[in-house]
Every structure is written in C-alpha cells, then in structure tokens.
Amino acid sequence: MKRNQVKEAEFSQSNNLEKAVPLIVEWYQNNKRDLPWRNGANAYHIWVSEIMLQQTRVEAVKSYYEAFLKAFPTIEELANAPEERLLKLWEGLGYYNRVRNMQKAAVQIVELYNGQMPQDYEQIKGLSGIGNYTAGAISSFAFGIPKPAVDGNVLRVISRFHASYEDIMKTSTRKHIEEEIEGIIPENAASDFNQGLIELGAIVCVPNGEPKCDICPIAKLCKANQKSVQMELPVKKKAKDRRIEKRTILIIKDEEKIAIQKRPEKGLLAGLYEFPNLEGHLTRKQLIEYAKSIGMMPVRIKKLENAKHIFSHVEWHMTGYEIIVDELEKTCRTNMIFADKKEVMGKYPIPTAFSAYTQYALSIMEN
DNA sequence: AAGTCGTGGTC
DNA sequence: TGACCAAGACT
C-alpha cells in the first residue's frame, strides 16, 4: 500500500471513531461506576490506583488502595517508607516490583518536583514504573492533558470497533491505536473520553463472554457489531506453556518461633519472605541429611499436605514437612530469621504462593 | 521482540 | 478442571 493510501485508510478509520467521541463522553458521564479513586482528581491518588490496577481487577484493588493511602497519605511519606512496610501493604496483590518502582518514583518526585506530581506528560512518563498507559492516565485524568491512555480495555474496544484482526499483544498494534486516539482525543474532555473508553471495555465491551452490544452507545458505528464478529476479537497470541518446578517447603519450628528467610533481591517474588525450601520433592531421608548439614537438631518430622501455586510463567508443585527442633536460634547455621506469630502476620511480607503453609504455620503457633 | 513478573475470577 | 483473562512495565 502506498503512503497516501495508508493515510487515507487511517483518516477514514479515525473519522469514524471521531463520530463516537461525544457518544463515549456522554455515556461515561451518565454511567460511570463510583470508585474510590474517582473522588476528585488528586494526581497522587490516581497514580496509586493506576499502579494497583495494572493487570489486577477493580474488586481486588479497593481494600489495598484504602490501606495504602492511609499508611502513606502523601508522596513524601511514600518516599520515606521502609521497603518492608511497602511490601507488607502490597502482600497478596502480586507484581511486587510495581510498589518498589512507585517508591523510586516518589523519591524522584520529592527531589525533582518538590513532592508534587509534575503536570507534564513527558516528566510523568520519565518516572519509574510509569509507561505509556499510566503516563496517559495520570496526565489526562488528573490534569486534563489530551494524551491517549491505551490499556487492555481500549485495545479490545478499538480492535472490535474497526473489526481489526491485528494481534493486540504486538507493540505495533498498540502504537497504531495510540496514534489514532492522539488524533481524535477531545481537548476539553480528555479525562472523560479516556476513562469512558476504558469503562466501556470494563462493563460493556467485556473480555469474558458476550459483549453487551445492546446497551453499547457506539454499537451502530462498531464494525465488529455490524459484521457479528465480536467474539472473534480481539486477536491475541496465546501464551506459551508454563514450566513446572518441584519444591519442598519446610516449617521449621521450636517451642515458639518459626523460621523464615528473605528471598533474593531479583527475580520471582524478589525481596519477599518465605519458609525455607529446597528444590525437588525430598524424601524423609534427604530431609534428615539436610537438617544435619545446617546444624539443626530435629526432634520430630511430620509430612504435610501437597500444594500447588500457579504463576504466569511457572507452576510450583510443593510438598512440605513440619520439623520440630530444639533451641532453633542457637543451633541453626543459616541466615534464617525466627519469627513469632505476630511478626509472621503483621511484619514480614509473605506471598500468597506459600499460603497453604502459612496457614498451617499460623495454626500451630501460639499467640 | 519476547520473556519476566502474581493473584484471583470466569467460563 | 484447565485455560484464559485483568486499568502494564521493564529488560
């Protein structure tokens, strides 16, 4: 296709989407959900919500959002928080680098922008953990800056709107859609338009099951609706298979405390805490061998239930043992930490992956 | 460009 | 049950 024909095609598509703009804005103003982060337009609050919402459902975010802002009411307080406290507040939300990057950005904001979110798209995008989508969301939601905020909802809505079979996982597809939106985003309603597009994807042009075209404000303009191909779209290359890892989890306990340890600073669940664990499914014999090697004095060993945890790209198939030892802290030659029940619950961030064993550990500890 | 990085809901 | 999916960013 020649250059002028490409331009013409883009123009005719944009022209059609342009007709939808006022419909989306009006629909959003009349149909938006009442969500905690939609009270006012506080840039910090919007930022926190957008980071939490990345790859995460609204219902899961709500309670974390409230607790996080209560703990850190200002960007400066976030910048000064101990990492362990941050991670404890993020415990169970997943993608823990999000909160570490958010703190890095908070430090940048304190040092460069006097503790206030800059009101400039490029400066916002320059902050840690803020990519194209989140920069556009903060810029437009908080400040009305007319930049696109293209997330998974928008990709789905637009690819259906044009009945486009471009793979939405490709960088090039997202770029095309961002450019198209940049061309038609209304200067005086950037926030409502961007949020409307997202909200439309969230509650009308839904990802699971049949989209609700009967209540969609732009159904008449939608190519997928006209051609009845909504369920085929968007096109998304399927994820590759997960690898399986076998692990043996150890609940090592003396009369009052349980052993935990800090995970490495990089990689899966970086910087969080875990129960000591070993690769593979160990036999009782191997376990006793291991206990001896670190100077542990096992009094009793009990096999625990198996558990499985599924991550995006790996599965843990776990088995566990409870090991009762004598004088834990005096005999163990490791970097383990010995925590009481209160500390396991309220201080150390322990990911959900271990939940079966965390529950068991808590059940056998005294208050 | 493709792999990494969590968890819980849905069909 | 298992596969897919969710307001992505980083390397």
XYZ file of C-alpha atoms (C1' of nucleotides) in Angstrom:
389
model
C 0.000 0.000 0.000
C 1.340 3.408 -0.903
C 1.848 6.120 1.664
C -1.118 8.245 0.604
C -3.404 5.223 0.645
C -2.293 4.383 4.191
C -3.039 7.927 5.249
C -6.425 7.762 3.629
C -7.246 4.499 5.374
C -6.190 5.951 8.719
C -8.228 9.038 8.101
C -11.395 7.173 7.267
C -10.994 4.969 10.372
C -10.291 7.956 12.600
C -13.155 9.792 11.079
C -15.468 7.006 12.130
C -14.061 6.867 15.635
C -14.318 10.617 15.804
C -18.087 10.294 15.462
C -18.029 8.052 18.527
C -16.153 10.536 20.728
C -19.102 12.601 22.000
C -21.166 9.435 22.468
C -18.459 7.886 24.650
C -18.009 11.063 26.707
C -21.721 11.414 27.354
C -22.173 7.722 28.102
C -19.316 7.844 30.624
C -20.707 10.863 32.420
C -24.038 9.087 32.847
C -22.861 5.541 33.518
C -19.503 5.599 35.318
C -19.097 3.453 38.397
C -18.486 5.115 41.723
C -14.928 4.035 42.550
C -12.768 5.247 45.452
C -10.148 6.871 43.192
C -12.762 8.785 41.233
C -13.435 11.229 44.052
C -11.821 14.425 42.800
C -8.714 14.435 40.631
C -5.828 14.036 43.056
C -2.798 13.052 40.968
C -1.225 11.003 43.764
C -4.425 9.060 44.384
C -4.876 8.416 40.681
C -1.282 7.302 40.393
C -1.628 4.803 43.250
C -4.840 3.420 41.793
C -3.398 3.077 38.292
C -0.352 1.180 39.515
C -2.500 -1.164 41.594
C -4.923 -1.706 38.718
C -2.223 -2.912 36.336
C -3.212 -6.484 35.422
C -5.414 -6.505 38.507
C -9.186 -6.428 38.985
C -11.006 -3.471 40.487
C -12.510 -5.538 43.309
C -9.093 -6.824 44.354
C -7.653 -3.306 44.435
C -10.206 -1.467 46.592
C -9.098 -2.560 50.058
C -5.402 -2.275 49.220
C -5.950 1.217 47.875
C -7.610 2.428 51.061
C -4.968 0.865 53.315
C -2.085 2.182 51.219
C -3.237 5.790 51.238
C -3.979 5.610 54.930
C -0.412 4.421 55.542
C 1.134 6.925 53.108
C -1.114 9.967 52.738
C 1.473 11.920 50.751
C 4.110 11.237 48.114
C 6.776 12.327 50.578
C 5.687 9.741 53.140
C 5.776 7.084 50.438
C 9.281 8.186 49.506
C 10.472 7.767 53.098
C 8.818 4.430 53.903
C 10.845 1.297 54.752
C 10.615 -1.201 51.891
C 9.377 -3.963 54.153
C 6.337 -1.905 55.098
C 5.604 -1.176 51.458
C 5.734 -4.835 50.575
C 3.559 -5.798 53.542
C 0.888 -3.409 52.274
C 1.247 -4.944 48.813
C 1.227 -8.527 50.134
C -1.176 -10.601 48.039
C -1.528 -8.093 45.197
C 1.296 -9.528 43.129
C 3.796 -7.952 40.729
C 5.743 -6.583 43.646
C 8.136 -4.529 41.523
C 5.223 -2.177 40.999
C 5.460 -0.858 44.542
C 9.242 -0.714 44.558
C 9.169 1.309 41.353
C 6.476 3.513 42.810
C 8.715 4.362 45.730
C 11.615 5.115 43.374
C 9.312 7.479 41.527
C 8.204 9.063 44.800
C 11.841 9.806 45.596
C 12.266 11.314 42.119
C 9.189 13.489 42.665
C 10.465 14.725 46.031
C 13.914 15.506 44.668
C 12.975 16.953 41.295
C 9.444 18.287 41.668
C 9.134 19.390 45.285
C 6.965 16.431 46.200
C 4.222 17.233 43.700
C 3.344 15.156 40.629
C 4.619 17.132 37.629
C 1.882 18.395 35.313
C 3.726 17.375 32.167
C 3.297 14.166 30.173
C 6.990 13.630 29.412
C 8.047 14.280 33.005
C 5.383 11.887 34.275
C 6.445 9.223 31.798
C 10.031 9.654 32.979
C 9.149 8.331 36.439
C 9.925 4.734 37.438
C 7.176 2.241 36.730
C 5.182 4.651 34.589
C 4.879 3.601 30.958
C 2.757 4.837 28.086
C -0.571 3.835 29.545
C -0.070 5.089 33.095
C 1.510 8.350 31.919
C -1.511 8.982 29.727
C -3.905 8.041 32.519
C -2.357 10.361 35.111
C -1.895 13.185 32.593
C -5.457 13.085 31.362
C -7.384 12.015 34.492
C -5.631 14.393 36.875
C -4.690 17.310 34.628
C -6.841 17.056 31.524
C -3.811 16.728 29.264
C -5.013 15.272 25.932
C -2.764 12.195 25.698
C -4.020 8.652 24.997
C -4.291 6.055 27.796
C -4.395 2.760 25.943
C -4.820 -0.261 28.187
C -6.218 -3.713 27.529
C -9.787 -2.391 27.588
C -9.051 0.222 24.956
C -7.212 -2.260 22.760
C -10.247 -4.541 22.868
C -12.801 -1.787 22.259
C -10.886 -0.278 19.340
C -9.997 -3.559 17.663
C -13.660 -4.545 17.779
C -14.748 -1.103 16.667
C -12.676 -1.476 13.486
C -13.089 -5.258 13.282
C -9.302 -5.367 13.162
C -7.504 -8.703 13.310
C -4.169 -7.193 14.307
C -2.673 -9.020 17.304
C -3.208 -6.669 20.265
C -0.145 -8.085 22.031
C 2.133 -6.551 19.404
C 3.829 -3.256 20.162
C 2.976 -2.039 16.676
C -0.759 -2.528 17.238
C -0.734 -0.537 20.456
C 1.258 2.177 18.716
C -1.262 2.416 15.883
C -4.135 2.736 18.322
C -2.314 5.317 20.434
C -1.676 7.382 17.330
C -5.263 7.125 16.243
C -6.542 8.258 19.630
C -3.995 11.047 19.813
C -5.580 12.363 16.631
C -9.166 12.471 17.888
C -8.942 12.960 21.661
C -11.064 15.984 22.642
C -9.038 18.849 24.154
C -11.797 19.777 26.575
C -12.786 16.285 27.703
C -9.616 14.201 27.612
C -10.289 12.672 31.016
C -13.895 11.646 30.377
C -13.052 10.347 26.929
C -10.126 8.206 28.064
C -11.961 6.938 31.115
C -15.075 6.376 29.021
C -13.184 4.187 26.581
C -11.771 2.167 29.489
C -15.096 1.965 31.305
C -16.791 0.837 28.108
C -14.310 -2.017 27.864
C -14.746 -2.888 31.528
C -18.528 -3.061 31.746
C -19.946 -3.212 28.186
C -17.376 -4.420 25.675
C -16.310 -7.082 28.161
C -13.463 -9.563 27.710
C -15.291 -12.641 29.003
C -18.437 -13.903 27.362
C -20.732 -11.912 25.113
C -20.128 -8.174 24.910
C -23.261 -6.201 25.798
C -23.757 -4.597 22.398
C -27.441 -3.990 23.156
C -26.503 -1.285 25.660
C -23.374 0.000 23.904
C -23.521 3.693 22.968
C -21.374 3.155 19.861
C -22.786 -0.168 18.659
C -24.144 1.344 15.453
C -20.691 2.598 14.495
C -18.913 -0.620 15.511
C -17.625 -2.789 12.646
C -17.477 -5.945 14.740
C -21.111 -5.458 15.718
C -22.110 -4.823 12.108
C -20.340 -7.982 10.966
C -21.203 -10.006 14.088
C -17.597 -10.948 14.763
C -17.368 -9.576 18.326
C -16.486 -12.965 19.797
C -13.550 -13.429 17.418
C -11.942 -10.224 18.596
C -9.534 -9.076 19.780
C -6.887 -11.370 18.321
C -4.289 -12.281 20.908
C -1.481 -14.751 20.526
C -1.745 -17.462 23.125
C 0.726 -17.610 25.984
C 3.410 -20.245 25.951
C 3.265 -23.180 28.330
C 4.390 -22.846 31.912
C 7.324 -24.815 33.247
C 6.848 -26.845 36.398
C 9.105 -26.601 39.438
C 9.008 -29.043 42.324
C 9.824 -27.646 45.750
C 9.847 -28.870 49.321
C 8.682 -26.327 51.891
C 9.902 -26.544 55.464
C 8.003 -25.363 58.503
C 10.846 -25.323 60.989
C 9.625 -24.627 64.491
C 10.803 -24.665 68.054
C 8.603 -24.019 71.054
C 7.556 -20.563 69.962
C 9.032 -19.375 66.683
C 9.146 -20.348 63.033
C 11.994 -19.956 60.559
C 11.608 -17.669 57.565
C 14.109 -16.133 55.177
C 14.320 -13.243 52.739
C 14.199 -14.075 49.046
C 16.840 -12.689 46.657
C 16.553 -9.052 45.570
C 15.964 -10.017 41.939
C 13.636 -12.413 40.204
C 10.377 -14.031 41.226
C 8.881 -12.615 44.451
C 12.038 -10.578 44.943
C 12.645 -9.276 48.436
C 9.680 -11.029 49.999
C 9.908 -13.584 52.796
C 9.390 -17.321 52.552
C 9.678 -20.511 54.517
C 12.967 -22.287 53.954
C 12.546 -24.536 50.947
C 14.531 -26.774 48.640
C 14.362 -27.750 45.012
C 12.702 -31.081 44.279
C 10.454 -33.320 46.344
C 12.688 -34.560 49.127
C 12.403 -37.887 50.891
C 12.469 -38.114 54.670
C 15.997 -39.398 54.440
C 17.201 -36.475 52.315
C 15.484 -34.136 54.717
C 17.316 -35.505 57.742
C 20.536 -35.201 55.768
C 19.778 -31.537 55.088
C 18.833 -30.833 58.696
C 22.111 -32.196 59.895
C 24.064 -30.182 57.319
C 22.864 -26.895 58.776
C 23.255 -27.948 62.396
C 19.578 -28.400 63.076
C 18.529 -30.821 65.818
C 15.219 -32.308 64.638
C 13.046 -33.685 67.405
C 10.141 -34.688 65.171
C 9.399 -34.590 61.436
C 5.894 -34.626 60.004
C 4.853 -34.795 56.383
C 2.454 -32.011 55.342
C -0.073 -31.759 52.525
C 0.957 -31.038 48.979
C 0.098 -27.670 47.451
C 0.186 -26.107 44.022
C 0.624 -22.491 43.059
C 0.292 -21.166 39.527
C 2.225 -18.102 38.429
C 2.057 -16.559 34.967
C 5.009 -18.484 33.591
C 5.784 -21.188 36.144
C 3.966 -23.639 38.410
C 5.186 -24.686 41.809
C 4.316 -28.183 42.843
C 5.051 -28.177 46.533
C 5.287 -30.698 49.278
C 6.019 -29.818 52.868
C 7.421 -31.014 56.156
C 6.996 -29.741 59.645
C 10.248 -30.019 61.540
C 10.202 -29.525 65.284
C 13.642 -28.634 66.588
C 15.277 -27.904 69.862
C 16.694 -24.443 70.511
C 16.284 -23.155 66.979
C 18.299 -19.974 67.184
C 21.267 -21.481 68.958
C 21.811 -24.447 66.710
C 20.973 -23.328 63.177
C 23.841 -22.321 60.897
C 21.863 -20.332 58.357
C 20.629 -16.828 57.540
C 17.166 -17.713 58.740
C 15.032 -15.343 60.756
C 12.997 -16.674 63.664
C 9.627 -15.027 63.787
C 6.743 -15.276 66.206
C 3.108 -15.375 65.164
C 2.613 -11.632 65.418
C 5.598 -10.980 63.162
C 4.525 -13.535 60.565
C 1.110 -11.909 60.379
C 1.943 -8.235 60.698
C 5.543 -7.598 59.794
C 7.047 -9.878 57.179
C 5.545 -9.853 53.678
C 4.969 -13.476 52.660
C 3.486 -14.081 49.197
C 0.286 -15.994 48.534
C 2.275 -18.751 46.840
C 3.014 -20.140 50.302
C -0.475 -19.640 51.695
C -1.214 -23.310 52.388
C 1.917 -23.494 54.527
C 1.483 -20.045 56.046
C -1.956 -21.076 57.244
C -0.557 -24.244 58.716
C 2.308 -22.399 60.393
C -0.043 -19.908 61.993
C -2.310 -22.712 63.184
C 0.467 -24.361 65.176
C 1.837 -21.167 66.725
C 0.792 -19.654 69.994
C -0.336 -16.066 70.154
C 10.605 -8.982 20.312
C 9.926 -11.979 23.656
C 10.373 -13.270 28.413
C 9.592 -11.970 33.213
C 6.713 -10.715 36.855
C 1.323 -12.662 40.984
C -3.011 -13.481 42.021
C -7.882 -14.420 41.778
C -12.055 -14.620 38.811
C -14.585 -16.705 34.985
C -16.404 -19.794 31.692
C -10.611 -28.764 35.502
C -7.807 -26.001 32.995
C -7.115 -22.215 30.040
C -7.811 -17.670 29.606
C -8.016 -13.217 31.411
C -7.278 -8.369 34.188
C -6.809 -0.237 34.231
C 1.314 -2.988 32.029
C 6.248 -2.055 32.726
C 10.757 -3.483 32.339
C 14.688 -5.902 30.316
